[in-house]
Structure formats: C-alpha cells, structure tokens
Amino acid sequence: MSVKTNLVTSNAGSATSNFYKMAMGLDSDDSSNSSSGTAETDLYTYTLPANSMNTSGDMLLYQGLFDNNGAAATTRTLRIYFAGGSPFNFTFTPTGSEFLMVDVTMTRVSSTSCRIYARTIPNESAVQVNYAQVACDFTTNIQFKMTGQSSNGADYIRTFHNYIYLLPM
C-alpha cells in the first residue's frame, strides 16, 4: 500500500507545492460485538499492514462508539492494545444506559517509536485520557485491538461503530 497517493500537488508558476493531504479510510465496521460474562472479550481488531506509516508525523486515527446494557453500579473496563504492548485501561461505572465515544491517535515519531493518545468521552461519566510513547516496528504489521470486560457476567459493553483512518504527512 502506498499512502502517499493522497497527496494533492499544485504546479502554480514554476514552483510545485503540496497543499492538501487527505485521510485514507482503512476500515469501517458497524457490526455489534459485546463482552461476554466476566471475561475480557475482543470487541474490535485491526491490523495495520507493514510499512503503511513511512514518515515521522504519519497518524493512525480511530473512533469507536460503545454502549452498555444499563445496569447501574457494575464496573466495566475498555482496554486498548497496540502492537502487543500493555493496554490502556478505561474503567467506568455507569448509572444507567451510557454511550461512550473513544478517540485514539497513533503518531509515528521515528522508525521505532510512536505516540499514542486515547480518550473516552462518555455521556454520563468523566472524560478519561491516556498518553504514552511506545516502541513500534513499522516494518511489521501492527495490531490495534479493543477489548471489553464487565465485573458482572450479566452486563456488557458493546461496540457498534468502528472507523479507522490513516493520515499521511
């Protein structure tokens, strides 16, 4: 895959300038996946192909929408994994039916590292933010995974919209 095909070039006069870059949609998934029992359950997985982020500043953008079945006082945990590393954990205890938007940005810093910024925006609870710089080998496939877990087996966290984009620099 060549991510530089999204570059629009203008030949104004004798100078050539790159003036606009577009995000490339990589995946859109509207299927509904729910956590099951008290076990950690995969809700969404995407594998970024090797060599897709070739330039420092390239960004992978993810946005997902989640909900739960409305049982109050049951703790739910949403985890975000990158490249097999330790997860970002977002824990919330809804007071009723709650929708949760999750935004994640992964930015290539160098050929061996990336910055991850993730936040959850719930309609009832406080916004939660996580940030880290982690090792990433961009010459291999990089897995992005979201999981869900509930402290009560009768309750769940469910994904129903997942969108992932690549923005080349």
mmCIF file of C-alpha atoms in Angstrom:
data_model
loop_
_atom_site.group_PDB
_atom_site.id
_atom_site.type_symbol
_atom_site.label_atom_id
_atom_site.label_comp_id
_atom_site.label_asym_id
_atom_site.label_seq_id
_atom_site.Cartn_x
_atom_site.Cartn_y
_atom_site.Cartn_z
ATOM 1 C CA MET A 1 0.000 0.000 0.000
ATOM 2 C CA SER A 2 1.323 3.436 -0.880
ATOM 3 C CA VAL A 3 -0.006 6.067 1.495
ATOM 4 C CA LYS A 4 1.491 8.957 -0.460
ATOM 5 C CA THR A 5 -1.167 8.664 -3.190
ATOM 6 C CA ASN A 6 -3.347 11.027 -1.136
ATOM 7 C CA LEU A 7 -1.063 13.969 -1.810
ATOM 8 C CA VAL A 8 -2.536 16.708 -3.980
ATOM 9 C CA THR A 9 0.073 18.734 -5.857
ATOM 10 C CA SER A 10 -0.270 22.207 -7.371
ATOM 11 C CA ASN A 11 2.012 23.488 -10.107
ATOM 12 C CA ALA A 12 1.499 27.230 -9.667
ATOM 13 C CA GLY A 13 4.013 29.095 -11.802
ATOM 14 C CA SER A 14 7.406 27.420 -11.671
ATOM 15 C CA ALA A 15 7.022 26.186 -8.086
ATOM 16 C CA THR A 16 5.408 22.880 -7.138
ATOM 17 C CA SER A 17 3.720 22.792 -3.746
ATOM 18 C CA ASN A 18 1.905 20.139 -1.789
ATOM 19 C CA PHE A 19 -1.081 21.857 -0.279
ATOM 20 C CA TYR A 20 -3.572 19.265 0.933
ATOM 21 C CA LYS A 21 -3.461 15.750 2.280
ATOM 22 C CA MET A 22 -6.477 13.574 2.869
ATOM 23 C CA ALA A 23 -7.172 10.872 5.408
ATOM 24 C CA MET A 24 -7.409 7.431 3.839
ATOM 25 C CA GLY A 25 -10.209 5.268 5.218
ATOM 26 C CA LEU A 26 -8.743 1.893 6.196
ATOM 27 C CA ASP A 27 -11.664 0.179 7.885
ATOM 28 C CA SER A 28 -15.290 0.789 8.811
ATOM 29 C CA ASP A 29 -17.077 -1.799 10.923
ATOM 30 C CA ASP A 30 -20.693 -1.385 12.022
ATOM 31 C CA SER A 31 -21.096 -4.884 13.409
ATOM 32 C CA SER A 32 -22.174 -5.257 17.021
ATOM 33 C CA ASN A 33 -19.738 -7.116 19.314
ATOM 34 C CA SER A 34 -20.390 -7.480 23.045
ATOM 35 C CA SER A 35 -18.347 -8.584 26.022
ATOM 36 C CA SER A 36 -19.417 -11.954 27.361
ATOM 37 C CA GLY A 37 -19.594 -12.971 31.023
ATOM 38 C CA THR A 38 -16.778 -11.561 33.150
ATOM 39 C CA ALA A 39 -14.018 -12.486 30.693
ATOM 40 C CA GLU A 40 -12.099 -9.925 28.641
ATOM 41 C CA THR A 41 -13.629 -10.103 25.151
ATOM 42 C CA ASP A 42 -12.287 -8.787 21.831
ATOM 43 C CA LEU A 43 -14.616 -6.074 20.529
ATOM 44 C CA TYR A 44 -12.633 -4.752 17.545
ATOM 45 C CA THR A 45 -9.318 -5.676 15.915
ATOM 46 C CA TYR A 46 -7.485 -4.082 13.002
ATOM 47 C CA THR A 47 -4.034 -4.967 11.648
ATOM 48 C CA LEU A 48 -2.130 -2.099 10.039
ATOM 49 C CA PRO A 49 -0.028 -3.556 7.201
ATOM 50 C CA ALA A 50 3.757 -3.307 7.447
ATOM 51 C CA ASN A 51 5.326 -0.142 6.015
ATOM 52 C CA SER A 52 1.999 1.764 5.978
ATOM 53 C CA MET A 53 3.363 4.591 8.136
ATOM 54 C CA ASN A 54 6.609 5.526 6.416
ATOM 55 C CA THR A 55 7.171 9.123 7.556
ATOM 56 C CA SER A 56 7.505 10.680 11.006
ATOM 57 C CA GLY A 57 4.240 12.509 11.645
ATOM 58 C CA ASP A 58 2.030 9.942 9.864
ATOM 59 C CA MET A 59 -1.074 9.316 12.005
ATOM 60 C CA LEU A 60 -3.495 6.459 12.516
ATOM 61 C CA LEU A 61 -6.876 7.778 13.693
ATOM 62 C CA TYR A 62 -9.550 5.589 15.313
ATOM 63 C CA GLN A 63 -13.034 6.458 16.502
ATOM 64 C CA GLY A 64 -15.428 3.996 18.074
ATOM 65 C CA LEU A 65 -18.864 4.170 19.689
ATOM 66 C CA PHE A 66 -19.780 1.860 22.554
ATOM 67 C CA ASP A 67 -22.773 1.338 24.805
ATOM 68 C CA ASN A 68 -23.797 -0.908 27.701
ATOM 69 C CA ASN A 69 -26.964 -2.604 28.840
ATOM 70 C CA GLY A 70 -27.742 -0.014 31.500
ATOM 71 C CA ALA A 71 -27.221 -1.977 34.715
ATOM 72 C CA ALA A 72 -26.037 0.526 37.305
ATOM 73 C CA ALA A 73 -23.114 0.085 39.703
ATOM 74 C CA THR A 74 -21.384 -2.559 37.609
ATOM 75 C CA THR A 75 -17.810 -1.706 36.665
ATOM 76 C CA ARG A 76 -16.889 -2.043 33.005
ATOM 77 C CA THR A 77 -13.389 -1.865 31.542
ATOM 78 C CA LEU A 78 -12.451 -0.965 27.996
ATOM 79 C CA ARG A 79 -8.852 -1.806 27.009
ATOM 80 C CA ILE A 80 -6.885 -0.558 24.003
ATOM 81 C CA TYR A 81 -3.858 -2.579 22.823
ATOM 82 C CA PHE A 82 -1.159 -1.503 20.334
ATOM 83 C CA ALA A 83 1.478 -3.729 18.765
ATOM 84 C CA GLY A 84 1.101 -6.331 21.509
ATOM 85 C CA GLY A 85 2.108 -3.891 24.271
ATOM 86 C CA SER A 86 0.480 -3.194 27.629
ATOM 87 C CA PRO A 87 -3.097 -1.937 27.288
ATOM 88 C CA PHE A 88 -4.560 1.452 28.055
ATOM 89 C CA ASN A 89 -7.346 0.814 30.584
ATOM 90 C CA PHE A 90 -10.531 2.874 30.813
ATOM 91 C CA THR A 91 -12.836 1.890 33.655
ATOM 92 C CA PHE A 92 -16.287 3.318 34.249
ATOM 93 C CA THR A 93 -19.362 2.515 36.325
ATOM 94 C CA PRO A 94 -22.471 3.741 34.536
ATOM 95 C CA THR A 95 -25.502 4.984 36.416
ATOM 96 C CA GLY A 96 -27.733 3.731 33.623
ATOM 97 C CA SER A 97 -27.548 3.295 29.869
ATOM 98 C CA GLU A 98 -24.403 5.068 28.747
ATOM 99 C CA PHE A 99 -22.863 5.747 25.359
ATOM 100 C CA LEU A 100 -19.115 6.051 25.149
ATOM 101 C CA MET A 101 -17.103 7.585 22.299
ATOM 102 C CA VAL A 102 -13.451 6.570 22.055
ATOM 103 C CA ASP A 103 -10.866 8.578 20.076
ATOM 104 C CA VAL A 104 -7.351 7.224 19.537
ATOM 105 C CA THR A 105 -4.461 8.836 17.654
ATOM 106 C CA MET A 106 -1.207 6.976 16.988
ATOM 107 C CA THR A 107 1.533 9.235 15.563
ATOM 108 C CA ARG A 108 4.816 7.944 14.154
ATOM 109 C CA VAL A 109 7.695 9.665 15.993
ATOM 110 C CA SER A 110 10.570 7.718 14.430
ATOM 111 C CA SER A 111 11.150 4.406 12.672
ATOM 112 C CA THR A 112 10.984 2.646 16.055
ATOM 113 C CA SER A 113 8.511 4.621 18.199
ATOM 114 C CA CYS A 114 5.062 6.193 18.188
ATOM 115 C CA ARG A 115 2.920 8.371 20.460
ATOM 116 C CA ILE A 116 -0.479 7.085 21.484
ATOM 117 C CA TYR A 117 -3.193 9.459 22.706
ATOM 118 C CA ALA A 118 -6.536 7.953 23.708
ATOM 119 C CA ARG A 119 -9.604 9.434 25.353
ATOM 120 C CA THR A 120 -13.072 8.274 26.226
ATOM 121 C CA ILE A 121 -15.981 10.685 26.084
ATOM 122 C CA PRO A 122 -18.973 9.266 27.951
ATOM 123 C CA ASN A 123 -22.403 10.842 28.176
ATOM 124 C CA GLU A 124 -22.622 10.339 31.970
ATOM 125 C CA SER A 125 -19.135 9.816 33.442
ATOM 126 C CA ALA A 126 -15.945 11.887 33.449
ATOM 127 C CA VAL A 127 -13.718 12.072 30.360
ATOM 128 C CA GLN A 128 -10.639 9.837 30.686
ATOM 129 C CA VAL A 129 -7.347 10.391 28.824
ATOM 130 C CA ASN A 130 -4.262 8.200 28.380
ATOM 131 C CA TYR A 131 -0.991 9.129 26.663
ATOM 132 C CA ALA A 132 2.254 7.212 26.093
ATOM 133 C CA GLN A 133 5.222 6.951 23.762
ATOM 134 C CA VAL A 134 5.799 3.295 22.915
ATOM 135 C CA ALA A 135 8.060 1.147 20.750
ATOM 136 C CA CYS A 136 6.604 0.410 17.297
ATOM 137 C CA ASP A 137 8.254 -1.525 14.492
ATOM 138 C CA PHE A 138 6.659 -0.027 11.384
ATOM 139 C CA THR A 139 8.320 -2.606 9.116
ATOM 140 C CA THR A 140 5.988 -5.289 10.528
ATOM 141 C CA ASN A 141 2.203 -5.498 10.867
ATOM 142 C CA ILE A 142 0.879 -3.531 13.860
ATOM 143 C CA GLN A 143 -2.231 -4.796 15.621
ATOM 144 C CA PHE A 144 -4.765 -2.408 17.144
ATOM 145 C CA LYS A 145 -7.300 -4.104 19.433
ATOM 146 C CA MET A 146 -10.161 -3.011 21.707
ATOM 147 C CA THR A 147 -11.496 -5.346 24.404
ATOM 148 C CA GLY A 148 -14.328 -5.069 26.908
ATOM 149 C CA GLN A 149 -14.972 -6.638 30.285
ATOM 150 C CA SER A 150 -17.664 -6.380 32.965
ATOM 151 C CA SER A 151 -17.443 -7.176 36.673
ATOM 152 C CA ASN A 152 -20.883 -8.830 36.447
ATOM 153 C CA GLY A 153 -21.436 -11.545 33.847
ATOM 154 C CA ALA A 154 -24.986 -10.383 33.105
ATOM 155 C CA ASP A 155 -23.806 -6.926 31.998
ATOM 156 C CA TYR A 156 -21.849 -5.974 28.905
ATOM 157 C CA ILE A 157 -20.038 -3.302 26.959
ATOM 158 C CA ARG A 158 -20.755 -3.364 23.233
ATOM 159 C CA THR A 159 -19.241 -1.729 20.175
ATOM 160 C CA PHE A 160 -21.479 -0.737 17.308
ATOM 161 C CA HIS A 161 -19.393 1.660 15.150
ATOM 162 C CA ASN A 162 -15.641 1.497 14.446
ATOM 163 C CA TYR A 163 -13.787 3.725 11.980
ATOM 164 C CA ILE A 164 -10.040 3.809 11.354
ATOM 165 C CA TYR A 165 -8.122 6.206 9.077
ATOM 166 C CA LEU A 166 -4.526 6.814 8.025
ATOM 167 C CA LEU A 167 -3.398 10.423 7.627
ATOM 168 C CA PRO A 168 -0.031 10.693 5.839
ATOM 169 C CA MET A 169 2.244 13.657 6.488
#
